[in-house]
mmCIF file of C-alpha atoms in Angstrom:
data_model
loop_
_atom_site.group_PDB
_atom_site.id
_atom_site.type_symbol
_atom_site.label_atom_id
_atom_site.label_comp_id
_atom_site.label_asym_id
_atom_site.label_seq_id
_atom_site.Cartn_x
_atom_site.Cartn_y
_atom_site.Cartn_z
ATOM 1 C CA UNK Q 180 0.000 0.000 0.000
ATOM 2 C CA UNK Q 181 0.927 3.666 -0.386
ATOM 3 C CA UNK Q 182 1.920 5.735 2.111
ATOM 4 C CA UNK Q 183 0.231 9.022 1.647
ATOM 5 C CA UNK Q 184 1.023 12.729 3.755
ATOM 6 C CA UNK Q 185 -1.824 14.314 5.519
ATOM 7 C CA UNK Q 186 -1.492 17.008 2.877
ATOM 8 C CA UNK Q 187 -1.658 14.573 -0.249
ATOM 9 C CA UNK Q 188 -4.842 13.453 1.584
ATOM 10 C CA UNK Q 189 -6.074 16.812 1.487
ATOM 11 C CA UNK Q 190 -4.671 17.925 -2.106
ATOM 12 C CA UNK Q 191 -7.121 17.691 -4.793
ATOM 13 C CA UNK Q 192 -7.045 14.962 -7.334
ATOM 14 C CA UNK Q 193 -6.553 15.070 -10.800
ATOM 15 C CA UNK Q 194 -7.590 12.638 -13.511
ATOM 16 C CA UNK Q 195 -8.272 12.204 -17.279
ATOM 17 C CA UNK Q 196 -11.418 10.726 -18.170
ATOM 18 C CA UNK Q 197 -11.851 8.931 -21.460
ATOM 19 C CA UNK Q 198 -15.035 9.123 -23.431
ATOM 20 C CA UNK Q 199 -15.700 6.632 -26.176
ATOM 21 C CA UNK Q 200 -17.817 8.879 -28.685
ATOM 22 C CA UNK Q 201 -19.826 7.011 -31.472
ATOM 23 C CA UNK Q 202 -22.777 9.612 -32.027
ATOM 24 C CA UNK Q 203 -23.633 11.365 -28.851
ATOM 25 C CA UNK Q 204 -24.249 14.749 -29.847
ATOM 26 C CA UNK Q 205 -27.737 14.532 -27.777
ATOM 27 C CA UNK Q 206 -26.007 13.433 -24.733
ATOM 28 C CA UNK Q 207 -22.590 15.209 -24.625
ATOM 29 C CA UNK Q 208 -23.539 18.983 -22.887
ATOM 30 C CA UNK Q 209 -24.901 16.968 -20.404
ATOM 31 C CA UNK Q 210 -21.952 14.862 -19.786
ATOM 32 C CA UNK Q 211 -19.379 16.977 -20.346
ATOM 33 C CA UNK Q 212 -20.449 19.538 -17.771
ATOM 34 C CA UNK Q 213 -20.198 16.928 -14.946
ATOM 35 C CA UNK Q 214 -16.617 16.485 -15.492
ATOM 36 C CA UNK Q 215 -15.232 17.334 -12.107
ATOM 37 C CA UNK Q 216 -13.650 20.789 -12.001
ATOM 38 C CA UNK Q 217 -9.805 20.611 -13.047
ATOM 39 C CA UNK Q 218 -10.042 17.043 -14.996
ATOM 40 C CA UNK Q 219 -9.419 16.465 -18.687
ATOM 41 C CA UNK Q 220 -12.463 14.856 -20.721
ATOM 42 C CA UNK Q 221 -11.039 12.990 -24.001
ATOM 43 C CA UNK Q 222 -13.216 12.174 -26.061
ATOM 44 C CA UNK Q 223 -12.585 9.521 -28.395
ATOM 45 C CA UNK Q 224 -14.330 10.061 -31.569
ATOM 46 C CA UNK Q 225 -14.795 6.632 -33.183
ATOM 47 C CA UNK Q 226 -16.649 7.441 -36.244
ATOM 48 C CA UNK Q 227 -19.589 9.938 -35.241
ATOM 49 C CA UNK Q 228 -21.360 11.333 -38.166
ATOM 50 C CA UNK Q 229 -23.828 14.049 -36.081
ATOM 51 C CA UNK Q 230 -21.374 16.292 -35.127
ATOM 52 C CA UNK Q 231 -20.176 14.793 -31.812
ATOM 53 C CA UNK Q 232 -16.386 15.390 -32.030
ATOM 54 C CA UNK Q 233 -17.098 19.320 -32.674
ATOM 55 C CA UNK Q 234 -19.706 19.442 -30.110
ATOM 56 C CA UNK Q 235 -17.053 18.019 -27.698
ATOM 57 C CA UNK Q 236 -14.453 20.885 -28.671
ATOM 58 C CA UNK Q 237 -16.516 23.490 -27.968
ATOM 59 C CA UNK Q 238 -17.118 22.587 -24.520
ATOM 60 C CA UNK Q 239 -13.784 22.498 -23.871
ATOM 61 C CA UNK Q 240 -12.809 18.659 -24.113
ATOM 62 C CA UNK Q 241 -9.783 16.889 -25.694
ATOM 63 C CA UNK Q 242 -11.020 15.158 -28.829
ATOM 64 C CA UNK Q 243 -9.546 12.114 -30.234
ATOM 65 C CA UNK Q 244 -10.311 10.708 -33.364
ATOM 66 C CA UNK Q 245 -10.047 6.717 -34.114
ATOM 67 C CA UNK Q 246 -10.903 5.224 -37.210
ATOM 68 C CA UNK Q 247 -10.688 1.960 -36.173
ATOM 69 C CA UNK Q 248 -14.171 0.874 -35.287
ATOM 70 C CA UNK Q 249 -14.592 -1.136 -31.505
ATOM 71 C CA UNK Q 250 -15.442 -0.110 -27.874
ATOM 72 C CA UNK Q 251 -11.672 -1.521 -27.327
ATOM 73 C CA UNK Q 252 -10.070 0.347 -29.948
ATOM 74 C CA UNK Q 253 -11.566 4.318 -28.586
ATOM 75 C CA UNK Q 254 -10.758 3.070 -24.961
ATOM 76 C CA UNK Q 255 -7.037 2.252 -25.673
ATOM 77 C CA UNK Q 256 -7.006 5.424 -28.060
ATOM 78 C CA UNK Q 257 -7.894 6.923 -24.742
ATOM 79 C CA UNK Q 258 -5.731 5.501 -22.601
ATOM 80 C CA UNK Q 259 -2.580 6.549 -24.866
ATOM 81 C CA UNK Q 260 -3.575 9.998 -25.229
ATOM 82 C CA UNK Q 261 -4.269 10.104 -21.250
ATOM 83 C CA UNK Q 262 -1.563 11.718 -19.388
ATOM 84 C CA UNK Q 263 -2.763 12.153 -15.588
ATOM 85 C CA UNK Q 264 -1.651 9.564 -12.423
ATOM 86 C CA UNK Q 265 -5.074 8.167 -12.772
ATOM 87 C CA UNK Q 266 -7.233 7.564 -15.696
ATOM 88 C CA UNK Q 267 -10.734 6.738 -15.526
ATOM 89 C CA UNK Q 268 -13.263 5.657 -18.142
ATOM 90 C CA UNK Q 269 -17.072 6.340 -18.638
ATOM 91 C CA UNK Q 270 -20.384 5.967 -21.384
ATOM 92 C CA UNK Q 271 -20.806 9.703 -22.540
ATOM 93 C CA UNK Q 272 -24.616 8.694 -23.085
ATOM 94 C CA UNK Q 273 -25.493 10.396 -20.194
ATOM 95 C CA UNK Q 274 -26.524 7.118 -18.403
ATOM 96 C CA UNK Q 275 -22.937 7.493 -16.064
ATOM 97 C CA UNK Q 276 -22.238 10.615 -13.716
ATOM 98 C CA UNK Q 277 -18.628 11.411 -14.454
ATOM 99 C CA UNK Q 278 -18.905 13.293 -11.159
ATOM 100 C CA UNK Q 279 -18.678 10.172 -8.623
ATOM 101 C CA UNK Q 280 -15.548 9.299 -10.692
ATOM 102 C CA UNK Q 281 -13.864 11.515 -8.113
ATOM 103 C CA UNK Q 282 -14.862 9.236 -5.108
ATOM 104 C CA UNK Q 283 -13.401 5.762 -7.218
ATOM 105 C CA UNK Q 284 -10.130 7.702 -7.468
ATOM 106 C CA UNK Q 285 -10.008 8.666 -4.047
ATOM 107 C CA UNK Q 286 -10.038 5.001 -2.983
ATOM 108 C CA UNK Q 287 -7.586 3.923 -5.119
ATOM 109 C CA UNK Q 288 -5.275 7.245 -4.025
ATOM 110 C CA UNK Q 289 -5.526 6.246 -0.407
ATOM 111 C CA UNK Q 290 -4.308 2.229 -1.139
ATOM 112 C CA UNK Q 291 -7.476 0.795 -0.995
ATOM 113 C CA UNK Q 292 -7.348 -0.832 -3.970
ATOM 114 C CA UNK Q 293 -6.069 -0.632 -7.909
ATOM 115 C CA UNK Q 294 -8.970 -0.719 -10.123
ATOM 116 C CA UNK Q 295 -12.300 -0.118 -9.080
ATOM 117 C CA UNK Q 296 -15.443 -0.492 -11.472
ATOM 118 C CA UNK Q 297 -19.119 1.148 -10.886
ATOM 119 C CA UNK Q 298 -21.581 -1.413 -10.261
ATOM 120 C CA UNK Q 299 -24.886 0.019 -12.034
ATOM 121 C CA UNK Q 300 -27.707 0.565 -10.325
ATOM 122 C CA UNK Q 301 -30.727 1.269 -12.575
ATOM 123 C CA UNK Q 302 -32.887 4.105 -11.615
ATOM 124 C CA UNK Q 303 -35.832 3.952 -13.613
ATOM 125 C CA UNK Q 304 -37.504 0.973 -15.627
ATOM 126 C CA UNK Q 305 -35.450 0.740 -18.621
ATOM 127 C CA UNK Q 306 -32.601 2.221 -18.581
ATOM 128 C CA UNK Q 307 -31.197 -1.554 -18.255
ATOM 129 C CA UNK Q 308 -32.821 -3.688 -20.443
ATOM 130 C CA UNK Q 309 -33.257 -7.231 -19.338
ATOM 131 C CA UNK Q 310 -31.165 -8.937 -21.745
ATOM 132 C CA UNK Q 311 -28.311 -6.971 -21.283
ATOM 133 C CA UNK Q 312 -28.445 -7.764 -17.180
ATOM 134 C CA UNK Q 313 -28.833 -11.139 -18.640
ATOM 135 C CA UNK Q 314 -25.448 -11.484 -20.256
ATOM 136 C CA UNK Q 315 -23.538 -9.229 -17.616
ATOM 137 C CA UNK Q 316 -24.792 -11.493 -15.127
ATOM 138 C CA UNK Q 317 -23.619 -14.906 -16.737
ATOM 139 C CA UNK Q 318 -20.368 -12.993 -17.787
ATOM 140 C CA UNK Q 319 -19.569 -12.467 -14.066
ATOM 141 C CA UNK Q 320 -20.037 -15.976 -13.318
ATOM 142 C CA UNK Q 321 -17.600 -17.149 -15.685
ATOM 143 C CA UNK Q 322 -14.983 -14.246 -14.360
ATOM 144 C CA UNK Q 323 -15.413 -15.623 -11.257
ATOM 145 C CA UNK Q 324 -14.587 -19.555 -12.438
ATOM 146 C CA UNK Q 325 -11.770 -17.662 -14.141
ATOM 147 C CA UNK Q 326 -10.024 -15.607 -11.658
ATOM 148 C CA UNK Q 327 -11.955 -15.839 -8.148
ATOM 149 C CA UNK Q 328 -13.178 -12.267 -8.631
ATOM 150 C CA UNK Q 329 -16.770 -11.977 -7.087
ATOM 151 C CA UNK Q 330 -17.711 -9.146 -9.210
ATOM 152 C CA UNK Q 331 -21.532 -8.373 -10.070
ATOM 153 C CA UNK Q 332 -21.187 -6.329 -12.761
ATOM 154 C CA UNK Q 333 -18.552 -5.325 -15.442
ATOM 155 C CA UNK Q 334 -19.476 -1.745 -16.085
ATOM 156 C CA UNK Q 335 -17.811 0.817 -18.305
ATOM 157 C CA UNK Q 336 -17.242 3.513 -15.559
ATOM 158 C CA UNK Q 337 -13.897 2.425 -13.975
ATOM 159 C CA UNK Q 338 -10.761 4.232 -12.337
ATOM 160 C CA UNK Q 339 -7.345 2.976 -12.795
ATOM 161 C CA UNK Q 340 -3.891 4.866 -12.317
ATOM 162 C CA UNK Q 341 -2.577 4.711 -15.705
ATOM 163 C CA UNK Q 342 0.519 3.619 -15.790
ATOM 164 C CA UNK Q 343 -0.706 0.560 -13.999
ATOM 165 C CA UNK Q 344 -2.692 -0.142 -16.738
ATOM 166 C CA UNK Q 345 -0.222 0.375 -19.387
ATOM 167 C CA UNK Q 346 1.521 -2.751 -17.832
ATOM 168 C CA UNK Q 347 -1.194 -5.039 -18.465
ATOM 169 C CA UNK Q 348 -0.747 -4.692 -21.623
ATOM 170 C CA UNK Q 349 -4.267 -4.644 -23.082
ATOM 171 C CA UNK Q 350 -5.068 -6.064 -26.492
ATOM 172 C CA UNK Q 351 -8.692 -6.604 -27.006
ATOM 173 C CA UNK Q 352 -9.833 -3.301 -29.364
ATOM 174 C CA UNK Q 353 -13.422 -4.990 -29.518
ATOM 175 C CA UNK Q 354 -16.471 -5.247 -26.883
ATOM 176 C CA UNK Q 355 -13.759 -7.743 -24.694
ATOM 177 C CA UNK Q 356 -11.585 -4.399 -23.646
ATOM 178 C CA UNK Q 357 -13.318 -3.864 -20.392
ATOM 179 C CA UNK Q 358 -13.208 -7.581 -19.486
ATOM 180 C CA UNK Q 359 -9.442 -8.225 -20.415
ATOM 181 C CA UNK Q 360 -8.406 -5.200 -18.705
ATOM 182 C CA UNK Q 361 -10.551 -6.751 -15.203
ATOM 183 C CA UNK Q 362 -8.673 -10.333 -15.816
ATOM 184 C CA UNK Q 363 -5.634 -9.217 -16.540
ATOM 185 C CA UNK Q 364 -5.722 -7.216 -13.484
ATOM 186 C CA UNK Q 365 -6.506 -10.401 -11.470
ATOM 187 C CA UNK Q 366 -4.049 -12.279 -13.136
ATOM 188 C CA UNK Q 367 -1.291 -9.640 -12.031
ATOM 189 C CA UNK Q 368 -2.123 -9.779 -8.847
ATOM 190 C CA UNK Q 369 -3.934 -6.119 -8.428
ATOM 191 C CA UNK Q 370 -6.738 -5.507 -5.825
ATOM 192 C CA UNK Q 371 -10.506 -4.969 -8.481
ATOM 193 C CA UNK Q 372 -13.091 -3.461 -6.604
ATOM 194 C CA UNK Q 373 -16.543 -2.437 -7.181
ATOM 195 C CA UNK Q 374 -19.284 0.025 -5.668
ATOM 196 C CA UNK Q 375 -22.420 0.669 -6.608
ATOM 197 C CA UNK Q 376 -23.201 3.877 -9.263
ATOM 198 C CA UNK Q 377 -26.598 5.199 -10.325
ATOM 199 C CA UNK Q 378 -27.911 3.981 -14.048
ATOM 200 C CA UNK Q 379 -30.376 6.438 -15.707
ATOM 201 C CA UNK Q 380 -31.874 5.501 -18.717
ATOM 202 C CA UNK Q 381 -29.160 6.794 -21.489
ATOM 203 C CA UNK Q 382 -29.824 8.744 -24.498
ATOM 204 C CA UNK Q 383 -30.542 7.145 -27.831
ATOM 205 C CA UNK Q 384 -30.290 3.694 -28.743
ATOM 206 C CA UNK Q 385 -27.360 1.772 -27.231
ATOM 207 C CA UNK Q 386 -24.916 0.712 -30.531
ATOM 208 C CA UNK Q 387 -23.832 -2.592 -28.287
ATOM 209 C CA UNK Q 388 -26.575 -3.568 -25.821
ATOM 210 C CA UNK Q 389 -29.779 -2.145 -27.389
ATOM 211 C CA UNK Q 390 -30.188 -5.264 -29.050
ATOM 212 C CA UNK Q 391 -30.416 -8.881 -28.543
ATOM 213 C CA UNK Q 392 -27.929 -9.080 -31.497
ATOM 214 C CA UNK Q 393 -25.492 -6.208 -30.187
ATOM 215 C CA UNK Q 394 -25.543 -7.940 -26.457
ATOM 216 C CA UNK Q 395 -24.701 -10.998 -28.244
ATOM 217 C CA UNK Q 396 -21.686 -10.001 -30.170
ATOM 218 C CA UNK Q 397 -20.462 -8.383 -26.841
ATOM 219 C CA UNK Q 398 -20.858 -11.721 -24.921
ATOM 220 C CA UNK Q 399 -19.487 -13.764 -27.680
ATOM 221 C CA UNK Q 400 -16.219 -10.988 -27.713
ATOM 222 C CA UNK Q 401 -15.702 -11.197 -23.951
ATOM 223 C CA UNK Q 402 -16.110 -15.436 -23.957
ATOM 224 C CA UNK Q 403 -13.040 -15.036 -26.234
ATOM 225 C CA UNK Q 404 -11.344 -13.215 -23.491
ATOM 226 C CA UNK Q 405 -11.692 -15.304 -20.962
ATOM 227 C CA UNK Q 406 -10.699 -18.608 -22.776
ATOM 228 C CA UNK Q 407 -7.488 -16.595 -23.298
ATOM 229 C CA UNK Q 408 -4.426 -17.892 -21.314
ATOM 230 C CA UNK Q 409 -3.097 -16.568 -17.922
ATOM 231 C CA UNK Q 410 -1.514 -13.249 -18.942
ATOM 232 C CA UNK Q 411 2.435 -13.074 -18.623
ATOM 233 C CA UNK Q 412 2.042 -9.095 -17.304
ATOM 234 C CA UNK Q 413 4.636 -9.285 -14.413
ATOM 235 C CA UNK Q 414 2.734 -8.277 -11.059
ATOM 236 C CA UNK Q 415 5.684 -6.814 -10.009
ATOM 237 C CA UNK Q 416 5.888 -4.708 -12.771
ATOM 238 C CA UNK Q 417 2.298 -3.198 -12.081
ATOM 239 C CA UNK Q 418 3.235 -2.951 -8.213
ATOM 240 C CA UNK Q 419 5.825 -0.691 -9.129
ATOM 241 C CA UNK Q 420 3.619 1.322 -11.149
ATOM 242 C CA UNK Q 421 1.482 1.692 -8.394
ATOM 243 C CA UNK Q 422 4.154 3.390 -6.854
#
């Protein structure tokens, strides 16, 4: 664990928070003004066609564009261009606060523990439809017959510091990205945590689970994950970056 000064306690944090964009013009004021005061938003345009990456400019975000299509590849596109201790990552469909981020960095800046994922919690009938709680949930059983993690959901908002997750070493740049970065993490020997978040219903149709066919694509990328072998990331090696 860290040893932290009563005055590091105290200082403020500071984080970048990567956006995957793939047409959220609708959403993005809304998201992009809950940034916490002093953090960078990057937005990772992956393709938008309604204006999203100019939208994002305007109000004052980084904007990042990747051509490659894939949750994976706009994540890792912004994770690269991240350059803050910690990194964090959230939908910018206005179903995620990006203002609790701050508390999921705390924990990990006091030693608590290394990566730390927002359980949803849905706050109004649909805004998680049943078939995507279906696949999260029997995705979290097979993490846990993979790696011992007793995780009950594998949401998109997440806090990491970043150099840590350099040294896993991601490669997914599909719908697996969130899960390989969670097993590698295990496999490395870092602490994964959870705590619960508020889900509101997001805006506009969801491009991976707002179908049966989308949620399947996602479960089928992530089932490829996990049949992967133990990674080789040294845990050492993500100790130190820790550090």
């Amino acid at each position: 664990m860290t040893d932290y000064s009563p005055a590091d306690r105290a200082a403020p944090l500071r984080a970048d928070i990567v956006l995957p964009c793939l047409d959220e013009a609708e959403a993005l004021p809304r998201v992009l003004a809950r940034v916490p005061q002093g953090w960078r938003a990057i937005v990772v345009d992956n393709g938008s066609t309604d204006g999203s990456a100019d939208i994002a400019r305007t109000l004052g975000a980084t904007v990042v564009h990747e051509p490659r299509r894939g949750f994976g590849s706009a994540c890792h596109a912004g994770l690269l261009a991240a350059e803050a201790e910690y990194v964090c990552f959230c939908d910018c469909d206005g179903s995620l606060d990006p203002a609790l981020l701050t508390g999921l960095v705390r924990r990990i800046a006091e030693g608590e523990t290394d990566l730390i994922l927002g359980r949803r919690r849905p706050t109004a009938r649909g805004a998680w439809p049943l078939h995507a709680r279906a696949g999260n949930a029997a995705l979290s059983r097979m993490l846990r017959r993979r790696t011992g993690l007793r995780l009950r959901d594998l949401g998109p908002m997440r806090a990491v510091r970043r150099e840590t997750l350099l040294a896993l070493g991601l490669t997914d740049r599909r719908s697996g990205y969130p899960l390989q970065m969670v097993v590698r993490a295990s496999d490395a020997g870092l602490r994964v945590a959870e705590t619960d978040v508020p889900y509101l219903p997001r805006t506009g149709r969801s491009k991976v689970t707002g179908t049966w066919r989308g949620t399947w694509h996602a479960v089928r990328d992530m089932r490829a994950v996990l049949r992967q072998p133990a990674s080789q990331t040294s845990p050492a090696a993500c100790t130190e970056a820790t550090r």
